[in-house]
Amino acid sequence: MTIKALAFDVFGTVVDWRTSIAREAAAVFARIGREDIDPARFADDWRGLYQPAMEACRSGRRAYTRLDVLNRETLDVLVERLGIAADEATLADLALAWRRLDPWPDAVAGLTRLKTRFPVVTLSNGNVALMLALARHGGLPWDAILGAEATRIYKPLPQAYLGTADILGIAPEALCLVAAHHSDLAAARACGLATAYVDRPMELGGAPKPDRAAEQAWDYSAESLTELADRLGC
């Protein structure tokens, strides 16, 4: 297997979305007197609206819409459901909390090592502005920001993976998807990509991953990006 580039899922694989969103939500709830809302549960519920929002685009019921927009729309759904009374400025800022997610502790060091041997790019459902803000917030050393906005297709549709390989000018089998989600890796493998699994047991606060039934014998498997760098000789 000759890998020419590494493409990374970002939410959950490179950044810890749950802890970061819960922290930002907790600060808002404290300001508006809604400490009765569990910030971690709020983060989970918000993330739970993520796939249905993208499915409207994947199915063709809606044109491709940037994730920043979908995140604001799903926040509004959750705010109404929970009866949260907050001003527009507060909600607009909270909607952009997805641009301020902290990297996992090994992420920057691992990416820095991996890019000494391979181009490292994003293959995320996040839009370019969101990914750029995340990179600057966390010091993520991407060579390029690709993914949904580049292909105008949300994962796990095949063109999300194949289109990324095409943009890079390489065959699908020369592109390796690095992800903490078995379902994402399974979709990439079905398109001919190489696969590397990075275990993130705390992504959901220690709860079991909903896609564990999709687990396969991936081409590479590691407990961190630094360990993956070891396995790939970086």
Coordinates of N, CA and C in Angstrom, one line a residue:
M1 N 0.8 -1.2 0.0 CA 0.0 0.0 0.0 C 0.9 1.2 0.0
T2 N 0.7 2.1 -1.0 CA 1.5 3.3 -1.1 C 0.6 4.5 -0.8
I3 N 0.7 5.1 0.4 CA -0.1 6.2 0.8 C 0.6 7.5 0.4
K4 N -0.1 8.4 -0.3 CA 0.5 9.6 -0.7 C -0.1 10.8 0.0
A5 N -1.2 10.7 0.8 CA -1.7 11.8 1.6 C -2.6 11.2 2.6
L6 N -2.7 12.0 3.7 CA -3.6 11.6 4.8 C -4.7 12.7 4.9
A7 N -6.0 12.2 4.9 CA -7.1 13.1 5.1 C -7.8 12.8 6.4
F8 N -8.1 13.8 7.1 CA -8.6 13.6 8.5 C -10.0 14.0 8.7
D9 N -10.8 13.1 9.3 CA -12.0 13.6 9.9 C -11.6 14.5 11.1
V10 N -12.4 15.5 11.4 CA -11.9 16.5 12.4 C -12.7 16.4 13.7
F11 N -14.0 16.5 13.6 CA -14.9 16.5 14.8 C -14.8 15.2 15.5
G12 N -14.2 15.1 16.7 CA -14.1 13.9 17.4 C -12.8 13.2 17.2
T13 N -12.2 13.3 16.0 CA -10.9 12.6 15.7 C -9.8 13.5 16.1
V14 N -9.8 14.8 15.7 CA -8.7 15.8 16.0 C -9.1 16.7 17.1
V15 N -10.4 17.1 17.2 CA -10.8 18.0 18.3 C -11.9 17.4 19.1
D16 N -11.9 17.8 20.4 CA -12.8 17.3 21.4 C -14.0 18.2 21.4
W17 N -15.0 17.9 20.6 CA -16.2 18.8 20.4 C -17.0 18.8 21.7
R18 N -17.2 17.7 22.3 CA -18.2 17.6 23.4 C -17.7 18.5 24.6
T19 N -16.5 18.3 25.1 CA -16.0 19.1 26.2 C -16.0 20.6 25.9
S20 N -15.6 20.9 24.7 CA -15.6 22.3 24.3 C -16.9 23.0 24.2
I21 N -17.9 22.3 23.6 CA -19.2 22.8 23.5 C -19.9 22.9 24.8
A22 N -19.7 21.9 25.7 CA -20.2 22.0 27.0 C -19.7 23.1 27.8
R23 N -18.4 23.4 27.7 CA -17.8 24.6 28.4 C -18.4 25.9 27.9
E24 N -18.6 26.0 26.6 CA -19.2 27.3 26.1 C -20.6 27.4 26.5
A25 N -21.3 26.3 26.5 CA -22.8 26.3 26.8 C -22.9 26.7 28.3
A26 N -22.1 26.1 29.1 CA -22.1 26.3 30.6 C -22.0 27.8 30.9
A27 N -21.1 28.5 30.2 CA -20.8 29.9 30.4 C -22.1 30.7 30.1
V28 N -22.7 30.3 29.0 CA -24.0 31.0 28.6 C -25.1 30.8 29.6
F29 N -25.3 29.5 30.0 CA -26.3 29.2 31.0 C -26.1 29.9 32.3
A30 N -24.9 30.1 32.7 CA -24.6 30.8 34.0 C -25.0 32.2 33.8
R31 N -24.8 32.8 32.7 CA -25.1 34.3 32.5 C -26.6 34.5 32.4
I32 N -27.3 33.5 31.9 CA -28.8 33.8 31.7 C -29.6 33.1 32.8
G33 N -29.0 32.5 33.8 CA -29.7 31.9 34.9 C -30.3 30.6 34.6
R34 N -29.7 29.8 33.7 CA -30.3 28.5 33.3 C -29.3 27.3 33.7
E35 N -28.8 27.4 34.9 CA -28.0 26.3 35.4 C -28.7 25.0 35.5
D36 N -30.0 25.0 35.3 CA -30.7 23.7 35.3 C -30.5 22.8 34.1
I37 N -29.9 23.4 33.1 CA -29.6 22.6 31.9 C -28.2 22.0 32.0
D38 N -28.1 20.7 31.8 CA -26.8 20.0 31.8 C -26.0 20.4 30.5
P39 N -24.9 21.1 30.7 CA -24.1 21.5 29.5 C -23.7 20.3 28.6
A40 N -23.3 19.2 29.2 CA -22.8 18.0 28.4 C -24.0 17.4 27.7
R41 N -25.1 17.3 28.3 CA -26.3 16.8 27.6 C -26.7 17.7 26.5
F42 N -26.6 19.0 26.7 CA -26.9 20.0 25.7 C -26.0 19.8 24.5
A43 N -24.7 19.6 24.7 CA -23.7 19.3 23.6 C -24.1 18.1 22.9
D44 N -24.5 17.0 23.6 CA -24.9 15.8 22.9 C -26.2 16.0 22.1
D45 N -27.1 16.7 22.7 CA -28.4 17.0 21.9 C -28.1 17.8 20.7
W46 N -27.3 18.8 20.8 CA -26.9 19.6 19.6 C -26.3 18.8 18.5
R47 N -25.3 18.0 18.9 CA -24.6 17.1 18.0 C -25.6 16.1 17.4
G48 N -26.6 15.7 18.2 CA -27.6 14.8 17.7 C -28.5 15.3 16.5
L49 N -28.5 16.6 16.4 CA -29.2 17.3 15.3 C -28.4 17.4 14.0
Y50 N -27.1 17.1 14.1 CA -26.1 17.3 13.1 C -26.4 16.4 11.8
Q51 N -26.5 15.1 12.0 CA -26.8 14.3 10.9 C -28.1 14.5 10.2
P52 N -29.2 14.7 10.9 CA -30.5 15.0 10.2 C -30.4 16.3 9.4
A53 N -29.7 17.3 9.9 CA -29.5 18.5 9.1 C -28.8 18.3 7.8
M54 N -27.7 17.5 7.9 CA -26.9 17.3 6.7 C -27.7 16.3 5.7
E55 N -28.5 15.4 6.3 CA -29.2 14.5 5.4 C -30.1 15.2 4.5
A56 N -30.7 16.3 4.9 CA -31.5 17.1 3.9 C -30.7 17.5 2.7
C57 N -29.4 17.8 2.9 CA -28.6 18.2 1.8 C -28.1 16.9 1.0
R58 N -27.8 15.9 1.7 CA -27.4 14.6 1.0 C -28.5 14.0 0.2
S59 N -29.7 14.2 0.6 CA -30.8 13.5 -0.1 C -31.3 14.4 -1.3
G60 N -30.8 15.6 -1.4 CA -31.3 16.5 -2.4 C -32.5 17.3 -2.1
R61 N -33.0 17.1 -0.9 CA -34.2 18.0 -0.5 C -33.8 19.4 -0.3
R62 N -32.5 19.6 -0.2 CA -31.9 21.0 0.0 C -30.6 21.0 -0.6
A63 N -30.3 22.2 -1.2 CA -28.9 22.4 -1.8 C -27.9 22.3 -0.7
Y64 N -26.6 22.1 -1.1 CA -25.5 22.1 -0.2 C -25.6 23.4 0.6
T65 N -25.5 23.3 1.9 CA -25.5 24.4 2.8 C -24.4 24.3 3.8
R66 N -23.6 25.3 4.0 CA -22.5 25.2 4.9 C -22.8 24.8 6.3
L67 N -21.9 24.1 7.0 CA -22.2 23.6 8.3 C -22.4 24.7 9.3
D68 N -21.7 25.9 9.1 CA -21.9 27.0 10.0 C -23.4 27.4 10.1
V69 N -24.0 27.3 8.9 CA -25.5 27.7 8.8 C -26.3 26.6 9.5
L70 N -26.0 25.4 9.2 CA -26.7 24.3 9.8 C -26.6 24.3 11.3
N71 N -25.4 24.6 11.8 CA -25.2 24.7 13.3 C -26.1 25.7 13.9
R72 N -26.2 26.9 13.2 CA -27.1 27.9 13.8 C -28.5 27.5 13.8
E73 N -28.9 26.8 12.7 CA -30.3 26.4 12.6 C -30.6 25.3 13.6
T74 N -29.7 24.4 13.8 CA -30.0 23.4 14.8 C -29.9 23.9 16.3
L75 N -29.1 24.9 16.5 CA -29.1 25.6 17.8 C -30.4 26.2 18.0
D76 N -31.0 26.9 17.0 CA -32.3 27.5 17.2 C -33.4 26.5 17.6
V77 N -33.3 25.3 17.0 CA -34.2 24.2 17.3 C -34.1 23.9 18.8
L78 N -32.9 23.7 19.2 CA -32.6 23.3 20.6 C -33.0 24.4 21.6
V79 N -32.7 25.6 21.2 CA -33.1 26.8 22.1 C -34.6 26.8 22.3
E80 N -35.4 26.6 21.2 CA -36.8 26.7 21.3 C -37.3 25.5 22.1
R81 N -36.7 24.3 21.9 CA -37.1 23.1 22.6 C -36.9 23.3 24.1
L82 N -35.8 23.9 24.6 CA -35.5 24.0 26.0 C -36.0 25.3 26.6
G83 N -36.6 26.2 25.8 CA -37.1 27.4 26.3 C -36.0 28.4 26.8
I84 N -34.9 28.4 26.1 CA -33.8 29.3 26.5 C -34.0 30.7 26.0
A85 N -34.0 31.6 26.9 CA -34.2 33.0 26.6 C -32.8 33.7 26.5
A86 N -32.3 34.0 25.3 CA -31.0 34.6 25.2 C -31.1 35.6 24.0
D87 N -30.3 36.7 24.1 CA -30.3 37.6 23.0 C -29.6 37.1 21.8
E88 N -29.8 37.8 20.7 CA -29.3 37.4 19.4 C -27.8 37.3 19.4
A89 N -27.1 38.3 20.0 CA -25.7 38.3 20.0 C -25.1 37.1 20.8
T90 N -25.8 36.7 21.8 CA -25.4 35.5 22.6 C -25.5 34.2 21.8
L91 N -26.7 34.1 21.1 CA -26.9 32.9 20.3 C -26.0 32.9 19.1
A92 N -25.7 34.0 18.5 CA -24.8 34.0 17.3 C -23.4 33.6 17.7
D93 N -23.0 34.0 18.9 CA -21.7 33.7 19.3 C -21.6 32.2 19.7
L94 N -22.7 31.7 20.4 CA -22.7 30.3 20.8 C -22.8 29.4 19.5
A95 N -23.4 29.8 18.5 CA -23.5 29.0 17.2 C -22.1 28.8 16.7
L96 N -21.2 29.8 16.9 CA -19.8 29.7 16.4 C -18.9 29.0 17.3
A97 N -19.4 28.5 18.4 CA -18.6 27.7 19.4 C -17.9 26.5 18.7
W98 N -18.5 26.0 17.6 CA -17.9 24.9 16.8 C -16.6 25.4 16.1
R99 N -16.3 26.7 16.1 CA -15.1 27.2 15.6 C -14.0 27.3 16.6
R100 N -14.4 27.0 17.9 CA -13.4 27.1 19.0 C -13.2 25.8 19.8
L101 N -13.3 24.7 19.1 CA -13.1 23.4 19.8 C -11.6 23.2 20.0
D102 N -11.3 22.6 21.2 CA -9.9 22.4 21.5 C -9.5 21.0 20.9
P103 N -8.2 21.0 20.5 CA -7.7 19.7 20.0 C -7.5 18.7 21.1
W104 N -7.6 17.4 20.8 CA -7.1 16.4 21.7 C -5.7 16.7 22.1
P105 N -5.2 16.3 23.2 CA -3.8 16.6 23.7 C -2.7 16.1 22.7
D106 N -3.0 15.0 22.0 CA -1.9 14.5 21.1 C -2.0 15.0 19.7
A107 N -3.1 15.8 19.4 CA -3.4 16.2 18.0 C -2.3 17.0 17.3
V108 N -1.9 18.1 17.9 CA -0.9 19.0 17.2 C 0.4 18.3 17.0
A109 N 0.9 17.6 18.1 CA 2.2 16.9 17.9 C 2.1 15.8 16.9
G110 N 1.0 15.1 16.9 CA 0.8 14.0 15.9 C 0.7 14.5 14.5
L111 N -0.1 15.5 14.3 CA -0.2 16.1 12.9 C 1.2 16.6 12.5
T112 N 1.9 17.3 13.4 CA 3.2 17.8 13.0 C 4.2 16.8 12.6
R113 N 4.1 15.6 13.2 CA 5.0 14.5 12.9 C 4.5 13.9 11.6
L114 N 3.2 13.7 11.4 CA 2.7 13.0 10.2 C 3.0 13.8 9.0
K115 N 2.9 15.1 9.1 CA 3.1 16.0 7.9 C 4.6 16.0 7.4
T116 N 5.5 15.5 8.2 CA 6.9 15.4 7.8 C 7.0 14.4 6.7
R117 N 6.1 13.5 6.5 CA 6.1 12.5 5.5 C 5.0 12.5 4.5
F118 N 3.8 13.0 5.0 CA 2.6 13.0 4.1 C 2.0 14.4 4.1
P119 N 1.4 14.8 3.0 CA 0.5 16.0 3.1 C -0.7 15.6 4.1
V120 N -1.1 16.5 4.9 CA -2.2 16.3 5.8 C -3.3 17.3 5.5
V121 N -4.5 16.8 5.2 CA -5.6 17.7 4.8 C -6.8 17.3 5.6
T122 N -7.8 18.2 5.6 CA -9.1 17.9 6.3 C -10.0 17.2 5.3
L123 N -10.7 16.2 5.8 CA -11.8 15.6 5.0 C -13.0 15.6 6.0
S124 N -13.5 16.8 6.3 CA -14.5 17.0 7.3 C -15.8 17.6 6.7
N125 N -16.9 17.4 7.4 CA -18.1 18.0 7.0 C -18.1 19.5 7.3
G126 N -17.1 20.0 8.0 CA -17.0 21.4 8.3 C -16.7 22.3 7.1
N127 N -17.2 23.5 7.0 CA -16.9 24.4 5.9 C -15.5 25.0 6.1
V128 N -15.1 25.7 5.1 CA -13.7 26.2 5.1 C -13.5 27.2 6.2
A129 N -14.4 28.2 6.4 CA -14.2 29.2 7.4 C -14.2 28.6 8.8
L130 N -15.0 27.6 9.0 CA -15.0 26.9 10.3 C -13.7 26.1 10.5
M131 N -13.3 25.4 9.5 CA -12.0 24.7 9.6 C -10.8 25.6 9.8
L132 N -10.8 26.7 9.1 CA -9.7 27.7 9.3 C -9.7 28.2 10.7
A133 N -10.9 28.6 11.2 CA -10.9 29.1 12.6 C -10.5 28.0 13.6
L134 N -10.9 26.8 13.4 CA -10.4 25.7 14.3 C -8.9 25.6 14.2
A135 N -8.3 25.6 13.0 CA -6.9 25.5 12.9 C -6.1 26.6 13.6
R136 N -6.6 27.8 13.5 CA -6.0 28.9 14.2 C -6.2 28.9 15.7
H137 N -7.3 28.4 16.1 CA -7.6 28.3 17.5 C -6.7 27.3 18.2
G138 N -6.6 26.1 17.5 CA -5.8 25.0 18.1 C -4.4 24.8 17.6
G139 N -4.0 25.6 16.7 CA -2.7 25.4 16.1 C -2.5 24.1 15.3
L140 N -3.6 23.8 14.5 CA -3.6 22.6 13.7 C -2.9 22.9 12.4
P141 N -1.8 22.1 12.1 CA -0.9 22.5 11.0 C -1.3 21.8 9.6
W142 N -2.5 22.1 9.2 CA -3.0 21.5 7.9 C -2.2 22.0 6.7
D143 N -2.0 21.1 5.8 CA -1.5 21.5 4.5 C -2.6 22.1 3.6
A144 N -3.8 21.6 3.7 CA -4.9 22.1 3.0 C -6.2 21.8 3.7
I145 N -7.2 22.7 3.5 CA -8.5 22.5 4.1 C -9.4 22.0 2.9
L146 N -9.8 20.8 2.9 CA -10.7 20.2 1.9 C -12.0 19.7 2.6
G147 N -12.7 18.8 2.0 CA -13.9 18.3 2.6 C -15.1 18.8 2.0
A148 N -16.2 19.0 2.8 CA -17.5 19.2 2.3 C -17.6 20.4 1.4
E149 N -17.0 21.5 1.7 CA -17.2 22.7 0.9 C -16.4 22.6 -0.4
A150 N -15.3 21.9 -0.4 CA -14.6 21.6 -1.6 C -15.3 20.8 -2.6
T151 N -16.0 19.7 -2.1 CA -16.7 18.8 -2.9 C -18.2 19.1 -3.0
R152 N -18.7 19.9 -2.1 CA -20.1 20.3 -1.9 C -20.9 19.0 -1.7
I153 N -20.3 18.1 -1.0 CA -21.0 16.8 -0.7 C -20.6 16.5 0.7
Y154 N -21.6 16.1 1.5 CA -21.4 15.7 2.9 C -21.1 14.2 3.0
K155 N -20.1 13.8 3.8 CA -19.9 12.4 4.1 C -21.2 11.9 4.7
P156 N -21.4 10.6 4.5 CA -20.6 9.5 3.9 C -20.9 9.2 2.5
L157 N -21.4 10.2 1.7 CA -21.7 10.0 0.3 C -20.3 9.7 -0.4
P158 N -20.2 8.8 -1.4 CA -19.0 8.5 -2.0 C -18.2 9.7 -2.6
Q159 N -18.9 10.6 -3.2 CA -18.1 11.7 -3.8 C -17.4 12.6 -2.8
A160 N -17.8 12.5 -1.5 CA -17.0 13.3 -0.5 C -15.6 12.7 -0.4
Y161 N -15.4 11.4 -0.5 CA -14.1 10.8 -0.5 C -13.4 10.8 -1.8
L162 N -14.1 10.4 -2.9 CA -13.5 10.3 -4.2 C -13.2 11.7 -4.7
G163 N -14.0 12.7 -4.4 CA -13.7 14.1 -4.8 C -12.5 14.6 -4.2
T164 N -12.3 14.3 -2.9 CA -11.1 14.7 -2.2 C -9.8 14.2 -2.8
A165 N -9.8 12.9 -3.2 CA -8.7 12.2 -3.9 C -8.5 12.9 -5.2
D166 N -9.6 13.2 -5.9 CA -9.4 13.9 -7.2 C -8.8 15.2 -7.1
I167 N -9.2 16.0 -6.1 CA -8.7 17.3 -5.9 C -7.1 17.2 -5.6
L168 N -6.7 16.2 -4.9 CA -5.3 16.0 -4.6 C -4.6 15.4 -5.8
G169 N -5.3 15.0 -6.8 CA -4.6 14.4 -8.0 C -4.0 13.0 -7.7
I170 N -4.7 12.3 -6.9 CA -4.2 10.9 -6.6 C -5.3 9.9 -6.7
A171 N -4.9 8.7 -6.8 CA -5.9 7.6 -6.9 C -6.5 7.4 -5.5
P172 N -7.8 7.0 -5.4 CA -8.4 6.8 -4.1 C -7.6 5.9 -3.1
E173 N -7.0 4.9 -3.7 CA -6.2 4.0 -2.8 C -4.9 4.6 -2.2
A174 N -4.5 5.7 -2.8 CA -3.3 6.5 -2.3 C -3.7 7.5 -1.2
L175 N -5.0 7.6 -0.9 CA -5.5 8.5 0.1 C -5.9 7.7 1.3
C176 N -5.4 8.1 2.5 CA -5.8 7.4 3.7 C -6.7 8.3 4.6
L177 N -7.9 7.8 4.9 CA -8.7 8.5 5.8 C -8.3 8.2 7.2
V178 N -8.1 9.2 8.1 CA -7.9 9.0 9.5 C -9.1 9.4 10.2
A179 N -9.7 8.5 11.0 CA -10.9 8.9 11.7 C -11.1 8.1 12.9
A180 N -11.9 8.6 13.9 CA -12.3 7.9 15.1 C -13.6 7.2 15.0
H181 N -14.2 7.2 13.8 CA -15.6 6.7 13.6 C -15.5 5.5 12.6
H182 N -16.0 4.4 13.0 CA -16.0 3.2 12.1 C -16.9 3.4 10.9
S183 N -18.0 4.1 11.1 CA -18.9 4.3 9.9 C -18.3 5.1 8.8
D184 N -17.5 6.1 9.2 CA -16.8 7.0 8.3 C -15.7 6.2 7.6
L185 N -15.0 5.4 8.3 CA -13.9 4.6 7.7 C -14.5 3.5 6.8
A186 N -15.7 3.0 7.1 CA -16.3 2.0 6.3 C -16.7 2.6 4.9
A187 N -17.3 3.8 5.0 CA -17.7 4.5 3.8 C -16.5 4.8 2.9
A188 N -15.4 5.2 3.5 CA -14.1 5.5 2.8 C -13.6 4.2 2.2
R189 N -13.5 3.1 2.9 CA -13.0 1.9 2.4 C -13.8 1.4 1.2
A190 N -15.1 1.6 1.3 CA -16.0 1.2 0.1 C -15.7 1.9 -1.1
C191 N -15.1 3.1 -1.0 CA -14.6 3.9 -2.1 C -13.2 3.6 -2.6
G192 N -12.5 2.7 -1.9 CA -11.2 2.3 -2.2 C -10.1 3.0 -1.4
L193 N -10.4 3.9 -0.5 CA -9.4 4.6 0.3 C -8.8 3.6 1.3
A194 N -7.5 3.9 1.7 CA -6.9 3.3 2.8 C -7.5 3.9 4.1
T195 N -7.4 3.2 5.2 CA -8.1 3.6 6.4 C -7.2 3.5 7.7
A196 N -7.3 4.5 8.5 CA -6.6 4.5 9.8 C -7.5 4.9 10.9
Y197 N -7.7 4.0 11.9 CA -8.6 4.3 13.0 C -7.8 4.8 14.2
V198 N -8.3 5.9 14.8 CA -7.7 6.5 16.0 C -8.8 6.4 17.1
D199 N -8.5 5.7 18.1 CA -9.5 5.5 19.2 C -9.6 6.8 20.0
R200 N -10.9 7.2 20.2 CA -11.2 8.4 21.0 C -12.3 8.0 22.0
P201 N -12.0 7.2 23.0 CA -13.0 6.7 23.9 C -13.8 7.7 24.7
M202 N -13.2 8.9 24.8 CA -13.9 10.0 25.6 C -14.7 10.9 24.7
E203 N -14.8 10.6 23.4 CA -15.5 11.6 22.5 C -16.9 11.8 23.0
L204 N -17.6 10.8 23.5 CA -19.0 10.9 24.0 C -19.0 10.8 25.6
G205 N -17.9 11.3 26.2 CA -17.8 11.2 27.6 C -17.7 9.8 28.2
G206 N -17.2 8.9 27.4 CA -17.0 7.5 27.8 C -18.1 6.6 27.4
A207 N -19.2 7.2 26.9 CA -20.3 6.3 26.4 C -19.9 5.6 25.1
P208 N -20.5 4.4 24.9 CA -20.2 3.6 23.7 C -20.5 4.4 22.4
K209 N -19.7 4.2 21.4 CA -20.0 4.9 20.1 C -21.1 4.2 19.4
P210 N -22.0 4.9 18.8 CA -23.2 4.4 18.2 C -22.9 3.6 16.9
D211 N -21.7 3.7 16.3 CA -21.3 3.0 15.1 C -20.4 1.9 15.3
R212 N -20.3 1.4 16.5 CA -19.3 0.3 16.8 C -19.6 -1.0 16.0
A213 N -20.8 -1.2 15.5 CA -21.1 -2.3 14.7 C -20.5 -2.3 13.4
A214 N -20.0 -1.1 13.0 CA -19.4 -0.9 11.7 C -17.9 -1.2 11.7
E215 N -17.4 -1.6 12.9 CA -15.9 -1.8 13.0 C -15.4 -2.9 12.1
Q216 N -14.3 -2.7 11.5 CA -13.6 -3.7 10.7 C -12.1 -3.8 11.1
A217 N -11.4 -4.6 10.4 CA -9.9 -4.7 10.6 C -9.3 -3.6 9.7
W218 N -9.1 -2.4 10.2 CA -8.6 -1.3 9.4 C -7.2 -1.4 9.1
D219 N -6.7 -0.7 8.1 CA -5.3 -0.8 7.6 C -4.3 -0.5 8.7
Y220 N -4.7 0.6 9.5 CA -3.9 1.0 10.6 C -4.8 1.3 11.8
S221 N -4.3 1.1 13.0 CA -5.1 1.4 14.2 C -4.2 1.9 15.3
A222 N -4.6 2.9 16.0 CA -3.8 3.5 17.0 C -4.6 4.2 18.1
E223 N -4.0 4.4 19.2 CA -4.8 5.1 20.3 C -4.6 6.6 20.3
S224 N -3.7 7.1 19.4 CA -3.5 8.5 19.4 C -2.9 8.9 18.0
L225 N -2.8 10.1 17.7 CA -2.2 10.5 16.4 C -0.6 10.4 16.5
T226 N -0.1 10.5 17.7 CA 1.3 10.3 17.9 C 1.7 8.8 17.7
E227 N 0.8 7.9 18.2 CA 1.0 6.5 17.9 C 0.9 6.2 16.5
L228 N -0.1 6.8 15.8 CA -0.2 6.6 14.3 C 1.0 7.1 13.6
A229 N 1.6 8.2 14.1 CA 2.9 8.6 13.5 C 4.0 7.6 13.6
D230 N 4.0 7.0 14.8 CA 5.0 5.9 15.0 C 4.7 4.7 14.0
R231 N 3.5 4.4 13.8 CA 3.1 3.2 12.9 C 3.4 3.6 11.5
L232 N 3.4 4.8 11.1 CA 3.6 5.2 9.7 C 5.1 5.7 9.5
G233 N 5.9 5.5 10.5 CA 7.3 5.8 10.3 C 7.6 7.3 10.3
C234 N 6.8 8.1 11.0 CA 7.1 9.5 11.0 C 7.8 10.0 12.3

